[in-house]
Amino acid sequence: MRYVSTRGGSEPIGFADALLAGLADDGGLYLPEVWPKLPDMVQLRGKPYAEIAVEVMWPYVEGEIDRAVFESIVTDAYSTFEDSRVCPVVPLGTTATGAPLWLLELFHGPTLAFKDVALQLVGRLFDHFLRERGERVCILGATSGDTGSAAIDSVVGREAIDIFILFPDGRVSDVQRRQMTTVDSPNVHAVSVKGNFDDCQDLVKAAFSDVEFRNRVHLSAVNSINWARVMAQIVYYVTAALEVNGAQEPVSFCVPTGNFGNILAGWVAKQMGLPVDRLVVASNSNDILTRFFTTGTMEIHEVVPTTSPSMDIQISSNLERLLFEVLGRDGAVVAQMMSGFRSDGTTSVDVAILESLRSEFDARRVEESEVESTIRRVHDETGMVIDPHTAIGVNAAVKSIGADTTPVIALATAHPAKFPDAVKAALGRAPEVPERLAGVFDLPERMTAIDNDVDAVKNLILERLIP
Ligand SMILES: *Cc1c(COP(=O)(O)O)cnc(C)c1O
């Protein structure tokens, strides 16, 4: 399999190169030249998660890694999950129109958010290919909360990797910050930036666009622009559909969305042949995606802080992969659109493109006031405690799908213990703290604070890099 850039200005490359590069030289995102077909669903049903994962991902890595090695990496990655089913599906009643509603629990990994599903694998793949090549990298990433700790956990102590994670000062929850700052390892650097998440993401992009610097420190990325993360996320759409109806009839998915990475993987699963009806984009008050899927215009507004901080984003990077596809895989058109968006803060697709997007995606904004009531209602009806991000997805799922009986699977993206304040506000008591999290409240924090300035980022990396 070869990987092409969404902006058409980089040579096609293989999986390992796309993994290690993250972003393409032309500023675009890598995606496969063609969508491979899924294996026969009847064969997969009932198999362990890791086995299905290998089957689903194999066409994307074939030729670059030995099959037995890949199997052992995948098995090892998912053995870190607390639940042996890795990403279990549980019933959650019905939608407003009476369709069966399910919850896909993606938070059983080491840092209790869905980012672990991809990053536990990606960290190990990095390590494998770097050791094979005798190389080192410096991973630079931005986090709105959960990516940072998941990325750090996946590379802690690995000799071939240094990691610098930028997070917006005061905009991540206490638990999220502590999960990053309490890791005591010489290759781990948590960096607090005076700005918001989009500023952090812009700093990362600016550092990457300095080619001389990038080559000098072997910069690499594991944020959701990395193709391998999308690849790993395809798997749970398949296992969830298998669990709900054997993947013989369509299901719909409802996904609380920020960077569009998670839901994009659902769309890829559909391209690979999974019977998917609707894909529902659930936004919080930072609703650029809902506005885009409704009007065809993408327009940046101010980021407003919410109780679901991992979705407090205005620029949804992964949307570029979907646009590339719906614009006929014309990299020049995508490049032009993205540069217009950067300079004007707005860009549009024409009516025909909007129609084709709307034939697959629904989009819904969920208000802050609805988050608490959803957490409370789910608890009253099922006894389950959900986190605010999950509540946004569940709220949209209940309301969104028209009069039909297709099962709807809402994605639970974080464990409620990561967001105790919002849960406490809704239920009057904080969620139970799982053992995995208990330590972070006692350990000392280590972090560096910097200004929203790319030179500050570069200087810090040069200073700290293990020679
Ligand atoms: C990252 C994250 C999201 C948003 O996922 P995207 O892939 O950026 O759309 C939603 N919920 C939680 C808990 C997250 O950590």
CSV table of C-alpha atoms and ligand atoms in Angstrom, one decimal:
chain,number,residue,atom,x,y,z
A,1,MET,CA,0.0,0.0,0.0
A,2,ARG,CA,1.3,3.5,-0.9
A,3,TYR,CA,0.2,6.7,0.9
A,4,VAL,CA,-0.5,10.0,-0.9
A,5,SER,CA,-0.7,13.5,0.5
A,6,THR,CA,-4.1,15.3,0.6
A,7,ARG,CA,-2.3,18.3,-1.0
A,8,GLY,CA,-0.8,16.4,-3.9
A,9,GLY,CA,2.7,17.9,-3.5
A,10,SER,CA,4.6,15.0,-2.0
A,11,GLU,CA,5.7,11.6,-3.5
A,12,PRO,CA,3.7,8.6,-2.5
A,13,ILE,CA,5.4,6.6,0.3
A,14,GLY,CA,5.1,3.4,2.3
A,15,PHE,CA,3.4,2.8,5.6
A,16,ALA,CA,6.5,3.1,7.8
A,17,ASP,CA,7.5,6.4,6.2
A,18,ALA,CA,4.0,7.8,6.6
A,19,LEU,CA,3.9,6.6,10.2
A,20,LEU,CA,7.2,8.2,11.1
A,21,ALA,CA,6.6,11.4,9.2
A,22,GLY,CA,3.1,12.2,10.5
A,23,LEU,CA,2.5,15.3,8.3
A,24,ALA,CA,3.5,15.3,4.6
A,25,ASP,CA,6.2,17.7,3.3
A,26,ASP,CA,3.6,19.7,1.5
A,27,GLY,CA,1.6,20.3,4.7
A,28,GLY,CA,-1.0,17.7,3.7
A,29,LEU,CA,-2.1,14.5,5.5
A,30,TYR,CA,-1.3,11.0,4.2
A,31,LEU,CA,-4.0,8.6,3.3
A,32,PRO,CA,-3.9,5.3,1.3
A,33,GLU,CA,-4.0,5.3,-2.4
A,34,VAL,CA,-7.0,3.0,-2.4
A,35,TRP,CA,-9.4,1.6,0.2
A,36,PRO,CA,-8.9,-2.1,0.8
A,37,LYS,CA,-11.9,-4.3,1.3
A,38,LEU,CA,-12.7,-5.8,4.8
A,39,PRO,CA,-12.3,-9.5,5.2
A,40,ASP,CA,-15.5,-11.6,5.4
A,41,MET,CA,-17.5,-10.6,8.5
A,42,VAL,CA,-18.8,-14.1,9.1
A,43,GLN,CA,-15.2,-15.3,9.6
A,44,LEU,CA,-14.4,-12.5,12.1
A,45,ARG,CA,-17.4,-12.9,14.4
A,46,GLY,CA,-16.6,-14.0,17.9
A,47,LYS,CA,-12.8,-13.6,17.5
A,48,PRO,CA,-10.8,-11.7,20.1
A,49,TYR,CA,-10.3,-8.0,19.5
A,50,ALA,CA,-6.6,-8.3,18.7
A,51,GLU,CA,-7.2,-10.9,16.0
A,52,ILE,CA,-9.8,-8.9,14.3
A,53,ALA,CA,-7.5,-5.9,14.5
A,54,VAL,CA,-4.8,-7.7,12.7
A,55,GLU,CA,-7.2,-8.8,9.9
A,56,VAL,CA,-8.6,-5.3,9.4
A,57,MET,CA,-5.3,-3.5,9.5
A,58,TRP,CA,-3.1,-5.9,7.6
A,59,PRO,CA,-3.7,-4.5,4.1
A,60,TYR,CA,-2.4,-1.1,5.3
A,61,VAL,CA,0.9,-2.5,6.6
A,62,GLU,CA,1.5,-5.6,4.4
A,63,GLY,CA,5.0,-5.6,2.9
A,64,GLU,CA,6.4,-3.3,5.5
A,65,ILE,CA,6.4,-5.6,8.6
A,66,ASP,CA,6.4,-9.3,9.2
A,67,ARG,CA,3.0,-10.8,9.9
A,68,ALA,CA,4.0,-12.5,13.1
A,69,VAL,CA,5.7,-9.4,14.4
A,70,PHE,CA,2.7,-7.3,13.6
A,71,GLU,CA,0.5,-9.8,15.4
A,72,SER,CA,2.6,-9.7,18.5
A,73,ILE,CA,2.7,-5.9,18.5
A,74,VAL,CA,-1.1,-5.7,18.2
A,75,THR,CA,-1.6,-8.3,20.9
A,76,ASP,CA,0.8,-6.6,23.3
A,77,ALA,CA,-0.8,-3.1,22.6
A,78,TYR,CA,-4.3,-4.4,23.6
A,79,SER,CA,-3.2,-6.5,26.5
A,80,THR,CA,-2.8,-3.1,28.3
A,81,PHE,CA,-6.6,-2.7,28.4
A,82,GLU,CA,-8.5,-3.4,31.6
A,83,ASP,CA,-11.4,-5.2,29.8
A,84,SER,CA,-10.5,-8.3,28.0
A,85,ARG,CA,-13.0,-7.3,25.2
A,86,VAL,CA,-10.9,-4.2,24.8
A,87,CYS,CA,-13.7,-2.0,23.4
A,88,PRO,CA,-17.0,-3.6,24.7
A,89,VAL,CA,-20.5,-2.6,23.5
A,90,VAL,CA,-23.3,-2.3,26.1
A,91,PRO,CA,-27.0,-1.7,25.6
A,92,LEU,CA,-28.3,1.8,26.5
A,93,GLY,CA,-32.0,1.6,25.8
A,94,THR,CA,-33.5,3.2,22.7
A,95,THR,CA,-33.4,6.5,20.7
A,96,ALA,CA,-36.4,8.9,20.5
A,97,THR,CA,-37.7,6.9,17.6
A,98,GLY,CA,-37.3,3.5,19.3
A,99,ALA,CA,-34.2,2.3,17.6
A,100,PRO,CA,-31.9,0.2,19.7
A,101,LEU,CA,-29.1,2.4,21.2
A,102,TRP,CA,-25.7,1.0,22.2
A,103,LEU,CA,-22.7,2.4,23.9
A,104,LEU,CA,-19.2,1.5,22.6
A,105,GLU,CA,-16.8,1.9,25.5
A,106,LEU,CA,-13.4,3.1,24.3
A,107,PHE,CA,-12.0,4.1,27.7
A,108,HIS,CA,-10.5,0.9,29.1
A,109,GLY,CA,-6.9,1.7,28.2
A,110,PRO,CA,-4.1,3.0,30.4
A,111,THR,CA,-5.1,6.7,30.4
A,112,LEU,CA,-8.9,6.1,30.3
A,113,ALA,CA,-9.8,7.8,27.0
A,114,PHE,CA,-10.3,6.5,23.5
A,115,LYS,CA,-6.9,7.9,22.4
A,116,ASP,CA,-5.3,4.8,24.0
A,117,VAL,CA,-6.8,2.5,21.4
A,118,ALA,CA,-4.7,4.1,18.7
A,119,LEU,CA,-1.7,5.3,20.6
A,120,GLN,CA,-0.9,2.0,22.4
A,121,LEU,CA,-0.4,0.6,19.0
A,122,VAL,CA,1.2,3.6,17.4
A,123,GLY,CA,3.9,3.9,20.1
A,124,ARG,CA,4.9,0.3,19.6
A,125,LEU,CA,4.9,0.6,15.8
A,126,PHE,CA,7.2,3.7,16.2
A,127,ASP,CA,9.5,1.7,18.4
A,128,HIS,CA,9.6,-1.2,16.0
A,129,PHE,CA,10.4,0.8,12.9
A,130,LEU,CA,12.9,3.1,14.6
A,131,ARG,CA,14.9,0.2,16.0
A,132,GLU,CA,14.8,-1.6,12.6
A,133,ARG,CA,16.2,1.6,11.1
A,134,GLY,CA,18.6,2.5,13.9
A,135,GLU,CA,17.0,5.9,14.1
A,136,ARG,CA,15.6,8.3,16.8
A,137,VAL,CA,12.8,10.7,16.7
A,138,CYS,CA,11.5,13.7,18.6
A,139,ILE,CA,7.7,13.6,18.8
A,140,LEU,CA,6.1,17.0,19.1
A,141,GLY,CA,2.3,17.0,19.7
A,142,ALA,CA,-0.5,19.3,20.8
A,143,THR,CA,-3.2,18.1,23.1
A,144,SER,CA,-6.6,19.4,24.1
A,145,GLY,CA,-6.4,17.0,27.0
A,146,ASP,CA,-6.4,13.3,26.3
A,147,THR,CA,-4.0,12.8,23.5
A,148,GLY,CA,-1.1,14.1,25.5
A,149,SER,CA,-1.3,11.5,28.3
A,150,ALA,CA,-2.1,8.7,25.9
A,151,ALA,CA,0.9,9.6,23.7
A,152,ILE,CA,3.2,9.9,26.7
A,153,ASP,CA,2.0,6.5,28.1
A,154,SER,CA,2.7,4.8,24.8
A,155,VAL,CA,6.3,5.9,24.6
A,156,VAL,CA,7.5,6.4,28.2
A,157,GLY,CA,11.0,5.1,28.7
A,158,ARG,CA,11.5,4.1,25.0
A,159,GLU,CA,15.1,4.9,24.1
A,160,ALA,CA,14.5,5.9,20.5
A,161,ILE,CA,11.9,8.5,21.3
A,162,ASP,CA,11.7,11.9,23.0
A,163,ILE,CA,8.3,13.4,23.4
A,164,PHE,CA,7.2,17.0,23.9
A,165,ILE,CA,3.5,17.6,24.4
A,166,LEU,CA,2.1,21.1,24.3
A,167,PHE,CA,-1.2,21.8,26.2
A,168,PRO,CA,-3.2,25.0,26.7
A,169,ASP,CA,-2.6,26.5,30.1
A,170,GLY,CA,-5.6,26.2,32.3
A,171,ARG,CA,-7.8,24.6,29.6
A,172,VAL,CA,-7.3,20.9,30.4
A,173,SER,CA,-8.8,19.3,33.5
A,174,ASP,CA,-6.8,18.7,36.6
A,175,VAL,CA,-6.8,15.0,36.0
A,176,GLN,CA,-5.7,15.4,32.4
A,177,ARG,CA,-2.8,17.7,33.3
A,178,ARG,CA,-1.6,15.5,36.1
A,179,GLN,CA,-1.7,12.4,33.9
A,180,MET,CA,0.9,14.2,31.8
A,181,THR,CA,2.9,16.0,34.4
A,182,THR,CA,3.4,13.2,36.9
A,183,VAL,CA,5.2,10.9,34.5
A,184,ASP,CA,8.8,10.9,35.6
A,185,SER,CA,10.9,9.8,32.7
A,186,PRO,CA,13.8,11.7,31.0
A,187,ASN,CA,12.3,11.3,27.5
A,188,VAL,CA,9.0,12.9,28.5
A,189,HIS,CA,8.3,16.7,28.5
A,190,ALA,CA,4.9,18.2,29.3
A,191,VAL,CA,4.8,21.9,28.1
A,192,SER,CA,2.1,24.3,29.2
A,193,VAL,CA,1.4,27.1,26.6
A,194,LYS,CA,-0.2,30.4,27.2
A,195,GLY,CA,-2.9,30.0,24.6
A,196,ASN,CA,-5.7,27.7,23.5
A,197,PHE,CA,-5.6,24.3,21.9
A,198,ASP,CA,-5.6,25.7,18.3
A,199,ASP,CA,-2.6,27.9,19.3
A,200,CYS,CA,-0.8,24.7,20.4
A,201,GLN,CA,-1.7,23.0,17.2
A,202,ASP,CA,-0.5,26.0,15.2
A,203,LEU,CA,2.9,25.9,17.1
A,204,VAL,CA,3.3,22.3,16.2
A,205,LYS,CA,2.6,23.0,12.5
A,206,ALA,CA,4.9,26.0,12.5
A,207,ALA,CA,7.8,23.9,14.0
A,208,PHE,CA,7.2,21.2,11.4
A,209,SER,CA,7.1,23.7,8.5
A,210,ASP,CA,10.7,24.8,9.4
A,211,VAL,CA,12.4,22.0,7.4
A,212,GLU,CA,15.9,22.7,8.7
A,213,PHE,CA,14.7,22.4,12.3
A,214,ARG,CA,12.6,19.5,11.6
A,215,ASN,CA,15.4,17.5,10.0
A,216,ARG,CA,17.9,18.5,12.7
A,217,VAL,CA,15.9,17.1,15.6
A,218,HIS,CA,14.0,14.4,13.6
A,219,LEU,CA,10.6,15.8,14.3
A,220,SER,CA,7.7,13.5,14.2
A,221,ALA,CA,4.0,13.6,15.1
A,222,VAL,CA,1.5,11.3,16.8
A,223,ASN,CA,-1.5,13.6,16.9
A,224,SER,CA,-4.6,12.6,15.1
A,225,ILE,CA,-3.2,13.7,11.8
A,226,ASN,CA,-1.0,10.6,11.8
A,227,TRP,CA,-2.5,8.0,9.5
A,228,ALA,CA,-1.7,5.1,11.8
A,229,ARG,CA,-4.1,6.5,14.4
A,230,VAL,CA,-7.0,6.6,12.0
A,231,MET,CA,-6.1,3.1,10.9
A,232,ALA,CA,-6.2,1.7,14.5
A,233,GLN,CA,-9.5,3.3,15.1
A,234,ILE,CA,-11.2,1.6,12.1
A,235,VAL,CA,-11.1,-1.6,14.1
A,236,TYR,CA,-13.6,-0.8,16.8
A,237,TYR,CA,-16.2,0.3,14.3
A,238,VAL,CA,-15.9,-3.2,12.8
A,239,THR,CA,-16.0,-5.0,16.2
A,240,ALA,CA,-19.0,-2.9,17.4
A,241,ALA,CA,-21.0,-3.7,14.3
A,242,LEU,CA,-20.1,-7.4,14.6
A,243,GLU,CA,-21.3,-7.4,18.2
A,244,VAL,CA,-24.6,-5.6,17.5
A,245,ASN,CA,-25.8,-7.4,14.4
A,246,GLY,CA,-23.0,-9.4,13.0
A,247,ALA,CA,-22.3,-6.6,10.6
A,248,GLN,CA,-24.8,-8.1,8.2
A,249,GLU,CA,-27.3,-5.1,8.4
A,250,PRO,CA,-26.5,-1.4,8.6
A,251,VAL,CA,-25.8,0.3,11.9
A,252,SER,CA,-25.3,4.1,12.6
A,253,PHE,CA,-22.6,5.6,14.7
A,254,CYS,CA,-22.8,8.8,16.7
A,255,VAL,CA,-19.4,10.3,17.6
A,256,PRO,CA,-18.5,13.2,19.9
A,257,THR,CA,-16.1,15.1,17.7
A,258,GLY,CA,-13.3,17.6,17.9
A,259,ASN,CA,-10.5,17.0,15.4
A,260,PHE,CA,-12.7,14.7,13.2
A,261,GLY,CA,-10.2,11.8,13.7
A,262,ASN,CA,-12.4,9.3,15.4
A,263,ILE,CA,-15.5,9.7,13.1
A,264,LEU,CA,-13.2,9.7,10.0
A,265,ALA,CA,-12.2,6.2,11.0
A,266,GLY,CA,-15.9,5.2,10.9
A,267,TRP,CA,-16.2,6.7,7.4
A,268,VAL,CA,-13.1,4.7,6.3
A,269,ALA,CA,-14.7,1.5,7.7
A,270,LYS,CA,-17.6,2.3,5.5
A,271,GLN,CA,-15.4,2.7,2.5
A,272,MET,CA,-13.9,-0.7,3.3
A,273,GLY,CA,-17.4,-2.2,3.0
A,274,LEU,CA,-18.8,-2.1,6.6
A,275,PRO,CA,-22.6,-1.6,6.4
A,276,VAL,CA,-22.9,1.8,7.9
A,277,ASP,CA,-26.0,3.9,7.6
A,278,ARG,CA,-25.6,7.4,9.2
A,279,LEU,CA,-22.5,8.9,10.7
A,280,VAL,CA,-23.5,11.5,13.2
A,281,VAL,CA,-21.1,14.3,14.1
A,282,ALA,CA,-21.8,15.5,17.6
A,283,SER,CA,-20.4,18.9,18.5
A,284,ASN,CA,-20.4,20.8,21.8
A,285,SER,CA,-20.7,24.7,21.6
A,286,ASN,CA,-17.6,24.7,19.5
A,287,ASP,CA,-19.7,23.7,16.5
A,288,ILE,CA,-17.6,24.5,13.4
A,289,LEU,CA,-18.3,20.9,12.1
A,290,THR,CA,-22.0,21.1,12.7
A,291,ARG,CA,-22.2,24.4,10.9
A,292,PHE,CA,-20.0,23.0,8.1
A,293,PHE,CA,-22.2,19.9,7.5
A,294,THR,CA,-25.3,22.1,7.7
A,295,THR,CA,-24.3,25.0,5.5
A,296,GLY,CA,-21.2,23.9,3.5
A,297,THR,CA,-19.2,26.8,5.0
A,298,MET,CA,-16.4,26.3,7.4
A,299,GLU,CA,-15.9,29.4,9.5
A,300,ILE,CA,-13.7,29.9,12.5
A,301,HIS,CA,-15.3,31.3,15.6
A,302,GLU,CA,-13.7,31.9,19.0
A,303,VAL,CA,-13.1,28.8,21.0
A,304,VAL,CA,-15.4,28.7,24.1
A,305,PRO,CA,-14.3,26.5,27.1
A,306,THR,CA,-16.9,23.8,27.9
A,307,THR,CA,-17.2,20.8,30.2
A,308,SER,CA,-16.0,18.6,27.3
A,309,PRO,CA,-12.5,20.2,26.8
A,310,SER,CA,-11.2,17.5,24.4
A,311,MET,CA,-13.7,18.9,21.9
A,312,ASP,CA,-12.9,22.6,22.4
A,313,ILE,CA,-11.5,23.0,18.9
A,314,GLN,CA,-12.2,25.1,16.0
A,315,ILE,CA,-9.9,23.7,13.3
A,316,SER,CA,-10.7,20.0,12.7
A,317,SER,CA,-7.6,18.8,10.9
A,318,ASN,CA,-8.8,15.4,9.8
A,319,LEU,CA,-11.7,16.9,7.8
A,320,GLU,CA,-9.0,17.5,5.2
A,321,ARG,CA,-8.9,13.8,4.4
A,322,LEU,CA,-12.7,13.7,3.8
A,323,LEU,CA,-12.5,16.8,1.7
A,324,PHE,CA,-9.7,15.3,-0.4
A,325,GLU,CA,-12.0,12.3,-1.1
A,326,VAL,CA,-15.2,14.3,-1.9
A,327,LEU,CA,-13.2,16.7,-4.1
A,328,GLY,CA,-12.2,13.8,-6.3
A,329,ARG,CA,-8.7,13.3,-4.7
A,330,ASP,CA,-7.5,16.5,-6.3
A,331,GLY,CA,-4.6,17.7,-4.1
A,332,ALA,CA,-4.3,21.0,-5.8
A,333,VAL,CA,-7.9,21.9,-5.1
A,334,VAL,CA,-7.5,20.9,-1.4
A,335,ALA,CA,-4.3,22.9,-1.1
A,336,GLN,CA,-6.0,26.0,-2.4
A,337,MET,CA,-9.0,25.5,-0.2
A,338,MET,CA,-6.8,25.1,2.9
A,339,SER,CA,-4.7,28.1,2.2
A,340,GLY,CA,-7.9,30.2,1.7
A,341,PHE,CA,-9.1,28.9,5.0
A,342,ARG,CA,-5.9,29.8,6.7
A,343,SER,CA,-5.8,33.3,5.4
A,344,ASP,CA,-9.5,34.2,5.5
A,345,GLY,CA,-10.8,32.0,8.4
A,346,THR,CA,-13.5,30.7,6.1
A,347,THR,CA,-14.0,28.4,3.1
A,348,SER,CA,-16.9,26.7,1.4
A,349,VAL,CA,-17.8,23.7,-0.7
A,350,ASP,CA,-20.4,23.9,-3.4
A,351,VAL,CA,-24.0,22.6,-3.1
A,352,ALA,CA,-23.3,19.3,-4.9
A,353,ILE,CA,-20.4,18.5,-2.5
A,354,LEU,CA,-22.5,19.5,0.5
A,355,GLU,CA,-25.3,17.2,-0.7
A,356,SER,CA,-22.9,14.3,-1.1
A,357,LEU,CA,-21.5,14.9,2.4
A,358,ARG,CA,-25.0,15.1,3.9
A,359,SER,CA,-26.0,11.8,2.3
A,360,GLU,CA,-23.6,10.1,4.8
A,361,PHE,CA,-23.2,12.5,7.7
A,362,ASP,CA,-25.7,14.1,10.1
A,363,ALA,CA,-24.4,16.8,12.4
A,364,ARG,CA,-25.8,18.1,15.7
A,365,ARG,CA,-24.7,20.7,18.2
A,366,VAL,CA,-25.4,19.8,21.9
A,367,GLU,CA,-25.8,22.7,24.3
A,368,GLU,CA,-23.9,22.9,27.6
A,369,SER,CA,-27.2,22.8,29.5
A,370,GLU,CA,-28.0,19.4,27.9
A,371,VAL,CA,-24.8,17.7,29.1
A,372,GLU,CA,-25.8,17.6,32.7
A,373,SER,CA,-29.3,16.5,32.0
A,374,THR,CA,-28.0,13.7,29.7
A,375,ILE,CA,-25.6,12.4,32.4
A,376,ARG,CA,-28.4,12.4,34.9
A,377,ARG,CA,-31.0,10.8,32.6
A,378,VAL,CA,-28.6,8.0,31.6
A,379,HIS,CA,-27.8,7.4,35.2
A,380,ASP,CA,-31.5,7.3,36.2
A,381,GLU,CA,-32.4,5.0,33.4
A,382,THR,CA,-29.4,2.6,33.4
A,383,GLY,CA,-27.4,3.2,36.5
A,384,MET,CA,-24.4,4.0,34.3
A,385,VAL,CA,-22.2,7.0,34.8
A,386,ILE,CA,-21.0,8.7,31.6
A,387,ASP,CA,-18.5,11.5,31.0
A,388,PRO,CA,-19.4,14.9,29.4
A,389,HIS,CA,-17.9,14.0,26.0
A,390,THR,CA,-19.9,10.8,25.9
A,391,ALA,CA,-23.0,12.7,27.0
A,392,ILE,CA,-22.7,14.9,23.9
A,393,GLY,CA,-22.6,11.8,21.7
A,394,VAL,CA,-25.5,10.1,23.5
A,395,ASN,CA,-27.7,13.2,23.4
A,396,ALA,CA,-27.1,13.6,19.7
A,397,ALA,CA,-27.7,9.9,19.1
A,398,VAL,CA,-31.0,9.9,21.0
A,399,LYS,CA,-32.3,12.9,19.0
A,400,SER,CA,-30.6,12.6,15.7
A,401,ILE,CA,-31.6,9.6,13.7
A,402,GLY,CA,-34.9,10.0,11.7
A,403,ALA,CA,-37.8,7.6,11.9
A,404,ASP,CA,-36.0,4.3,11.4
A,405,THR,CA,-35.1,1.3,13.5
A,406,THR,CA,-31.4,1.0,12.4
A,407,PRO,CA,-29.3,0.4,15.6
A,408,VAL,CA,-27.4,3.4,16.7
A,409,ILE,CA,-24.0,3.0,18.4
A,410,ALA,CA,-22.8,6.0,20.5
A,411,LEU,CA,-19.1,6.2,21.2
A,412,ALA,CA,-18.0,6.6,24.8
A,413,THR,CA,-14.7,8.4,24.5
A,414,ALA,CA,-13.6,8.9,28.1
A,415,HIS,CA,-14.0,7.4,31.5
A,416,PRO,CA,-16.2,9.6,33.8
A,417,ALA,CA,-13.4,9.8,36.4
A,418,LYS,CA,-11.4,12.0,34.0
A,419,PHE,CA,-14.1,14.7,34.4
A,420,PRO,CA,-15.2,14.5,38.0
A,421,ASP,CA,-16.5,18.1,38.2
A,422,ALA,CA,-19.0,17.7,35.4
A,423,VAL,CA,-20.2,14.4,36.8
A,424,LYS,CA,-20.5,15.8,40.3
A,425,ALA,CA,-22.5,18.8,39.0
A,426,ALA,CA,-24.9,16.4,37.3
A,427,LEU,CA,-25.2,13.6,39.9
A,428,GLY,CA,-24.3,15.3,43.1
A,429,ARG,CA,-21.3,13.1,43.7
A,430,ALA,CA,-18.0,12.4,42.0
A,431,PRO,CA,-17.4,9.2,40.0
A,432,GLU,CA,-15.4,6.4,41.5
A,433,VAL,CA,-11.7,6.7,40.8
A,434,PRO,CA,-10.3,3.6,39.1
A,435,GLU,CA,-7.1,2.2,40.4
A,436,ARG,CA,-5.2,3.3,37.2
A,437,LEU,CA,-5.8,6.9,38.1
A,438,ALA,CA,-5.3,6.9,41.8
A,439,GLY,CA,-1.5,7.6,41.7
A,440,VAL,CA,-1.7,10.8,39.7
A,441,PHE,CA,-3.1,12.8,42.7
A,442,ASP,CA,-0.1,12.1,44.9
A,443,LEU,CA,2.9,12.3,42.6
A,444,PRO,CA,4.8,15.6,42.1
A,445,GLU,CA,4.1,17.5,38.8
A,446,ARG,CA,6.8,18.4,36.3
A,447,MET,CA,6.2,20.8,33.5
A,448,THR,CA,7.6,23.7,31.6
A,449,ALA,CA,5.6,26.9,30.9
A,450,ILE,CA,6.2,28.8,27.6
A,451,ASP,CA,4.7,31.7,25.7
A,452,ASN,CA,2.6,31.1,22.5
A,453,ASP,CA,5.7,31.5,20.3
A,454,VAL,CA,7.3,29.0,18.0
A,455,ASP,CA,10.9,30.0,18.9
A,456,ALA,CA,10.1,29.2,22.5
A,457,VAL,CA,9.1,25.7,21.4
A,458,LYS,CA,12.2,25.2,19.3
A,459,ASN,CA,14.6,26.5,21.9
A,460,LEU,CA,13.1,24.2,24.5
A,461,ILE,CA,13.5,21.1,22.3
A,462,LEU,CA,17.1,22.0,21.5
A,463,GLU,CA,17.8,22.5,25.1
A,464,ARG,CA,16.2,19.3,26.4
A,465,LEU,CA,16.9,16.8,23.6
A,466,ILE,CA,18.8,13.8,24.9
A,467,PRO,CA,22.0,13.9,22.7
B,1,LIG,C1,-10.1,13.5,21.6
B,1,LIG,C2,-11.4,13.3,22.2
B,1,LIG,C3,-12.5,13.5,21.5
B,1,LIG,C4,-12.5,14.1,20.0
B,1,LIG,O1,-12.0,13.1,19.1
B,1,LIG,P1,-11.6,13.6,17.7
B,1,LIG,O2,-10.9,12.4,17.1
B,1,LIG,O3,-10.6,14.7,17.9
B,1,LIG,O4,-12.8,14.0,17.0
B,1,LIG,C5,-13.8,13.3,22.1
B,1,LIG,N1,-13.8,12.9,23.4
B,1,LIG,C6,-12.7,12.6,24.1
B,1,LIG,C7,-12.8,12.2,25.5
B,1,LIG,C8,-11.4,12.8,23.5
B,1,LIG,O5,-10.3,12.6,24.2
